[in-house]
Amino acid sequence: MISAELLERVEAGGQLAGPRPLLVMLSGGRDSVCALDLAARVRGSGSVQALHVNYGLREEADEDERHCARLCERLEVELEIEQARRAEGAGNLQAWARKVRYAAAARLADAMGATIVTGHTADDQVETILYRLASSPSRRALLGMRSRDGCLARPLLETTRGETTAYCEERGLAWRDDASNKGADYKRNLVRRELIPELEKIHPAARENVLRTAALLREEAELLDSLVDAELAGGEGVAPGTIRHARFAALHPALRRLVLQRLADEAGGRPVAGAARFGEQVAGLSRGGSVLDLGGGVRAVLEGGILRAESS
């Protein structure tokens, strides 16, 4: 039975374990419905709360909200509703919606001391990797999403969308389908509806091969991250999170890029896309007090022979 199999898989993964309560991001789609039900089964409904964001963008939005309310009532899970309205000139619609829901989740999780749970599946992982590979030339593109990222847990990353569908059907859980996911208006939908089917024509195991490759690269990334940790550990007059410029310039170009990316990310408090590409330029800085813009509101600063990054 798929419900027993997924429950065992999620419990073994340990993403929902621990003393912290769980905050499940609930859209009403099959994946988030599956995640919410599993969270309630693993931890008990008293340790789980759901968050639904009503963006008011579709005619079905209010019915989506009512559906989530009915589901949470059935599962005896508390539901928080966030009403969001998009202002004119708010930019990319999907980016705005993502920012809104994660900001709402962060506020609520901080108040609860909770772990945020999403319903991202293996299918989402493949789509994310391919989309980032096409749009963001960096190592991060190939690593995909982590099953645990700080206070964010993704317990279904090894579960396919077909399995979440079967789970919901077996458990008698209704879900809502977002018609916009079937259109060609968004680039992610093009990856899902056009690119992946074409790749599967080349090889039927294309999805699985993308996932296997990403898993191997994440393992290798752990080793690379440990090398970066060692370079930025500080000592001998150098503060942690900085590096002597002469040492930085002497590093292998690949390690130099990774060190610079880490400096930029930590200075910006978020991933600073493309900072690593400035590795050679930063290595070439020769004057104390030199500054180089790394993009994303972050700059590299060379002062007294010590290299650091800071918000600009």
Coordinates of C-alpha atoms in Angstrom, one line a residue:
M1 CA 0.0 0.0 0.0
I2 CA 1.4 3.3 -1.1
S3 CA 0.3 5.2 2.1
A4 CA 2.2 2.8 4.3
E5 CA 5.2 2.9 2.0
L6 CA 5.4 6.7 2.0
L7 CA 4.9 6.9 5.7
E8 CA 7.8 4.5 6.3
R9 CA 10.0 6.4 3.8
V10 CA 9.3 9.8 5.4
E11 CA 9.8 8.5 8.9
A12 CA 13.1 6.9 7.8
G13 CA 14.2 10.2 6.2
G14 CA 13.9 11.9 9.5
Q15 CA 12.9 15.3 8.0
L16 CA 9.8 15.5 10.2
A17 CA 11.5 14.3 13.4
G18 CA 12.5 16.4 16.4
P19 CA 11.0 18.5 19.1
R20 CA 10.1 21.5 16.9
P21 CA 6.5 21.8 15.7
L22 CA 5.9 21.6 11.9
L23 CA 4.5 24.4 9.7
V24 CA 3.3 22.9 6.4
M25 CA 2.9 25.2 3.4
L26 CA -0.4 24.1 2.0
S27 CA -1.5 25.2 -1.5
G28 CA -4.2 22.6 -1.7
G29 CA -2.5 20.7 -4.5
R30 CA -1.8 17.0 -4.2
D31 CA 1.8 17.3 -3.1
S32 CA 1.1 19.7 -0.2
V33 CA -2.0 17.7 0.8
C34 CA 0.2 14.6 0.9
A35 CA 2.8 16.4 3.0
L36 CA 0.3 17.7 5.5
D37 CA -1.3 14.3 6.0
L38 CA 2.1 12.6 6.4
A39 CA 3.2 15.3 8.9
A40 CA 0.0 14.7 11.0
R41 CA 0.6 11.0 10.9
V42 CA 4.2 11.2 11.9
R43 CA 4.0 13.8 14.6
G44 CA 0.3 14.0 15.5
S45 CA -2.0 16.8 14.5
G46 CA -1.3 18.8 17.7
S47 CA 2.3 19.3 16.5
V48 CA 1.4 20.5 13.0
Q49 CA 0.0 23.7 11.7
A50 CA -0.7 24.6 8.0
L51 CA -0.2 27.9 6.1
H52 CA -2.3 28.7 3.0
V53 CA -1.7 31.9 1.0
N54 CA -4.6 33.3 -1.0
Y55 CA -3.1 35.6 -3.7
G56 CA -6.5 36.4 -5.1
L57 CA -5.1 36.0 -8.6
R58 CA -7.5 33.3 -9.9
E59 CA -11.2 32.9 -9.8
E60 CA -10.7 29.6 -8.0
A61 CA -8.5 31.2 -5.2
D62 CA -11.3 31.5 -2.6
E63 CA -12.4 27.9 -3.3
D64 CA -8.8 26.8 -2.8
E65 CA -8.8 28.5 0.6
R66 CA -12.1 26.8 1.6
H67 CA -10.8 23.4 0.4
C68 CA -7.7 23.9 2.7
A69 CA -9.9 24.8 5.6
R70 CA -12.1 21.7 5.1
L71 CA -9.0 19.5 4.9
C72 CA -7.4 21.0 8.0
E73 CA -10.7 20.5 9.9
R74 CA -10.8 16.9 8.9
L75 CA -7.1 16.4 9.9
E76 CA -7.6 18.4 13.1
V77 CA -4.8 20.7 12.1
E78 CA -4.8 24.4 12.8
L79 CA -4.8 26.6 9.6
E80 CA -3.3 30.1 9.2
I81 CA -4.6 32.0 6.1
E82 CA -2.5 34.8 4.6
Q83 CA -4.3 37.2 2.3
A84 CA -2.0 38.7 -0.3
R85 CA -2.7 41.2 -3.0
R86 CA -0.2 42.1 -5.6
A87 CA 0.5 45.8 -6.2
E88 CA 1.1 47.2 -9.6
G89 CA 4.7 47.0 -10.8
A90 CA 5.5 44.1 -8.4
G91 CA 7.6 42.4 -11.0
N92 CA 7.6 38.8 -12.0
L93 CA 4.4 37.2 -10.8
Q94 CA 5.8 33.8 -9.7
A95 CA 8.8 35.5 -8.0
W96 CA 6.4 37.8 -6.1
A97 CA 4.2 34.9 -5.0
R98 CA 7.2 32.9 -3.9
K99 CA 8.5 35.8 -1.9
V100 CA 5.2 36.4 -0.2
R101 CA 4.6 32.8 0.8
Y102 CA 8.1 32.2 2.2
A103 CA 8.1 35.5 4.0
A104 CA 4.7 34.5 5.6
A105 CA 6.1 31.1 6.5
A106 CA 9.2 32.5 8.0
R107 CA 7.3 35.0 10.2
L108 CA 4.9 32.3 11.4
A109 CA 7.6 29.6 11.9
D110 CA 9.8 32.1 13.9
A111 CA 6.9 32.8 16.2
M112 CA 6.2 29.1 16.6
G113 CA 9.8 27.9 16.7
A114 CA 8.7 25.6 13.9
T115 CA 10.3 23.7 11.0
I116 CA 8.8 24.8 7.7
V117 CA 7.6 21.8 5.6
T118 CA 7.0 21.9 1.8
G119 CA 5.6 19.4 -0.6
H120 CA 8.4 19.5 -3.2
T121 CA 8.8 16.1 -5.0
A122 CA 11.4 14.4 -7.1
D123 CA 9.6 15.8 -10.2
D124 CA 10.0 19.3 -8.8
Q125 CA 13.7 18.6 -8.2
V126 CA 14.2 17.6 -11.8
E127 CA 12.4 20.7 -13.0
T128 CA 14.3 23.0 -10.7
I129 CA 17.7 21.6 -11.8
L130 CA 16.9 21.9 -15.5
Y131 CA 15.4 25.4 -15.1
R132 CA 18.4 26.6 -13.1
L133 CA 20.9 25.0 -15.5
A134 CA 19.3 27.0 -18.3
S135 CA 18.9 30.3 -16.4
S136 CA 21.7 30.4 -13.8
P137 CA 25.2 29.3 -14.8
S138 CA 26.6 28.1 -11.5
R139 CA 27.4 25.0 -9.5
R140 CA 24.2 25.6 -7.4
A141 CA 22.1 24.9 -10.5
L142 CA 23.2 21.3 -10.6
L143 CA 22.9 20.6 -6.9
G144 CA 19.1 21.1 -6.8
M145 CA 17.1 21.5 -3.6
R146 CA 18.3 20.0 -0.3
S147 CA 16.0 17.8 1.7
R148 CA 16.9 19.9 4.8
D149 CA 18.0 23.5 4.4
G150 CA 18.2 25.3 7.8
C151 CA 14.6 25.4 9.2
L152 CA 13.1 24.2 5.9
A153 CA 12.3 20.5 5.3
R154 CA 11.4 18.8 2.1
P155 CA 10.4 15.3 3.1
L156 CA 9.0 14.3 -0.4
L157 CA 12.1 15.0 -2.5
E158 CA 12.5 11.2 -3.1
T159 CA 8.8 10.8 -3.9
T160 CA 7.3 11.3 -7.4
R161 CA 4.2 13.2 -8.2
G162 CA 2.6 9.9 -9.3
E163 CA 3.2 8.6 -5.8
T164 CA 1.7 11.6 -4.1
T165 CA -1.3 11.2 -6.4
A166 CA -1.7 7.5 -5.5
Y167 CA -1.2 8.4 -1.8
C168 CA -4.0 10.9 -1.8
E169 CA -6.3 8.6 -3.7
E170 CA -5.7 5.8 -1.3
R171 CA -6.2 8.0 1.8
G172 CA -9.3 9.6 0.3
L173 CA -7.8 13.0 0.3
A174 CA -9.1 15.5 -2.3
W175 CA -6.9 18.1 -3.8
R176 CA -7.1 21.2 -6.0
D177 CA -5.5 21.5 -9.4
D178 CA -4.1 24.8 -10.5
A179 CA -4.9 25.4 -14.1
S180 CA -2.0 27.8 -14.6
N181 CA 0.4 24.8 -14.1
K182 CA -0.9 23.5 -17.4
G183 CA -0.3 26.6 -19.5
A184 CA 2.8 27.8 -21.3
D185 CA 2.8 31.2 -19.7
Y186 CA 5.5 30.4 -17.2
K187 CA 9.0 29.1 -18.0
R188 CA 8.9 26.4 -15.3
N189 CA 5.8 25.0 -17.1
L190 CA 7.8 24.9 -20.4
V191 CA 10.4 22.7 -18.6
R192 CA 7.7 20.4 -17.2
R193 CA 5.5 20.1 -20.3
E194 CA 8.0 20.4 -23.2
L195 CA 11.6 20.0 -22.2
I196 CA 11.3 16.9 -20.0
P197 CA 9.2 14.9 -22.4
E198 CA 11.7 15.7 -25.2
L199 CA 14.6 14.5 -22.9
E200 CA 12.7 11.3 -22.2
K201 CA 12.5 10.7 -26.0
I202 CA 16.3 10.7 -25.9
H203 CA 16.4 8.3 -22.9
P204 CA 13.4 7.0 -21.0
A205 CA 15.3 7.3 -17.7
A206 CA 16.1 11.0 -18.2
R207 CA 14.4 12.1 -15.0
E208 CA 16.2 9.4 -12.9
N209 CA 19.5 10.3 -14.5
V210 CA 19.2 13.9 -13.6
L211 CA 18.3 13.0 -10.0
R212 CA 21.3 10.6 -9.7
T213 CA 23.7 13.1 -11.1
A214 CA 22.5 15.8 -8.7
A215 CA 22.8 13.3 -5.7
L216 CA 26.4 12.6 -6.7
L217 CA 27.2 16.2 -7.1
R218 CA 25.7 17.0 -3.6
E219 CA 28.0 14.4 -2.1
E220 CA 31.0 15.9 -3.8
A221 CA 29.9 19.4 -2.8
E222 CA 30.2 18.3 0.9
L223 CA 33.9 17.7 0.2
L224 CA 34.4 21.0 -1.6
D225 CA 32.6 22.9 1.1
S226 CA 35.0 21.4 3.7
L227 CA 37.9 22.8 1.7
V228 CA 36.3 26.2 1.6
D229 CA 35.7 26.0 5.4
A230 CA 39.4 25.4 5.9
E231 CA 40.4 28.4 3.8
L232 CA 38.0 30.7 5.7
A233 CA 38.6 29.3 9.2
G234 CA 40.9 32.2 10.2
G235 CA 43.9 32.1 12.5
E236 CA 47.3 33.7 12.5
G237 CA 46.0 37.2 12.5
V238 CA 43.2 36.5 10.0
A239 CA 39.6 36.7 11.2
P240 CA 37.2 33.9 10.4
G241 CA 35.3 34.6 7.2
T242 CA 38.3 36.4 5.6
I243 CA 41.4 35.3 3.8
R244 CA 44.9 36.7 3.1
H245 CA 44.8 38.0 -0.5
A246 CA 48.1 36.3 -1.3
R247 CA 46.6 33.0 -0.2
F248 CA 43.5 33.6 -2.2
A249 CA 45.4 34.4 -5.4
A250 CA 47.5 31.2 -5.0
L251 CA 44.5 28.9 -4.8
H252 CA 43.5 26.7 -7.6
P253 CA 41.0 28.7 -9.8
A254 CA 38.1 26.3 -9.0
L255 CA 38.7 26.6 -5.2
R256 CA 39.2 30.4 -5.6
R257 CA 35.8 30.7 -7.2
L258 CA 34.2 28.6 -4.4
V259 CA 35.8 30.7 -1.7
L260 CA 34.7 34.0 -3.3
Q261 CA 31.2 32.7 -3.7
R262 CA 31.1 31.7 0.0
L263 CA 32.4 35.2 1.0
A264 CA 29.7 36.9 -1.2
D265 CA 26.9 34.7 0.0
E266 CA 27.7 35.2 3.7
A267 CA 28.1 38.9 3.2
G268 CA 24.7 39.2 1.4
G269 CA 22.9 36.8 3.7
R270 CA 21.7 34.9 0.6
P271 CA 23.1 33.3 -2.6
V272 CA 24.7 36.0 -4.7
A273 CA 24.3 34.7 -8.2
G274 CA 27.4 34.9 -10.4
A275 CA 29.8 36.2 -7.7
A276 CA 32.3 33.3 -8.4
R277 CA 33.0 34.6 -11.9
F278 CA 34.9 37.5 -10.5
G279 CA 37.5 35.2 -8.9
E280 CA 40.3 36.0 -11.3
Q281 CA 39.6 39.8 -11.1
V282 CA 39.7 39.6 -7.3
A283 CA 42.9 37.7 -7.4
G284 CA 44.4 40.5 -9.5
L285 CA 43.7 43.2 -7.0
S286 CA 47.0 44.8 -6.0
R287 CA 46.2 47.9 -3.9
G288 CA 45.2 48.1 -0.3
G289 CA 41.8 49.5 -0.1
S290 CA 40.8 48.0 -3.5
V291 CA 37.1 47.3 -4.0
L292 CA 35.3 45.2 -6.6
D293 CA 31.5 45.0 -7.1
L294 CA 30.4 41.3 -7.1
G295 CA 26.8 42.1 -7.9
G296 CA 23.7 41.5 -5.8
G297 CA 24.6 44.4 -3.5
V298 CA 27.9 42.8 -2.4
R299 CA 31.5 43.8 -3.0
A300 CA 34.9 42.4 -2.4
V301 CA 37.2 44.5 -0.3
L302 CA 41.0 44.2 -0.1
E303 CA 42.5 46.0 2.9
G304 CA 45.8 45.5 4.6
G305 CA 46.4 42.3 2.6
I306 CA 43.2 40.8 3.8
L307 CA 40.3 40.0 1.6
R308 CA 36.7 40.1 2.7
A309 CA 33.2 40.7 1.3
E310 CA 30.6 43.1 2.5
S311 CA 27.3 44.6 1.6
S312 CA 27.7 47.6 -0.6

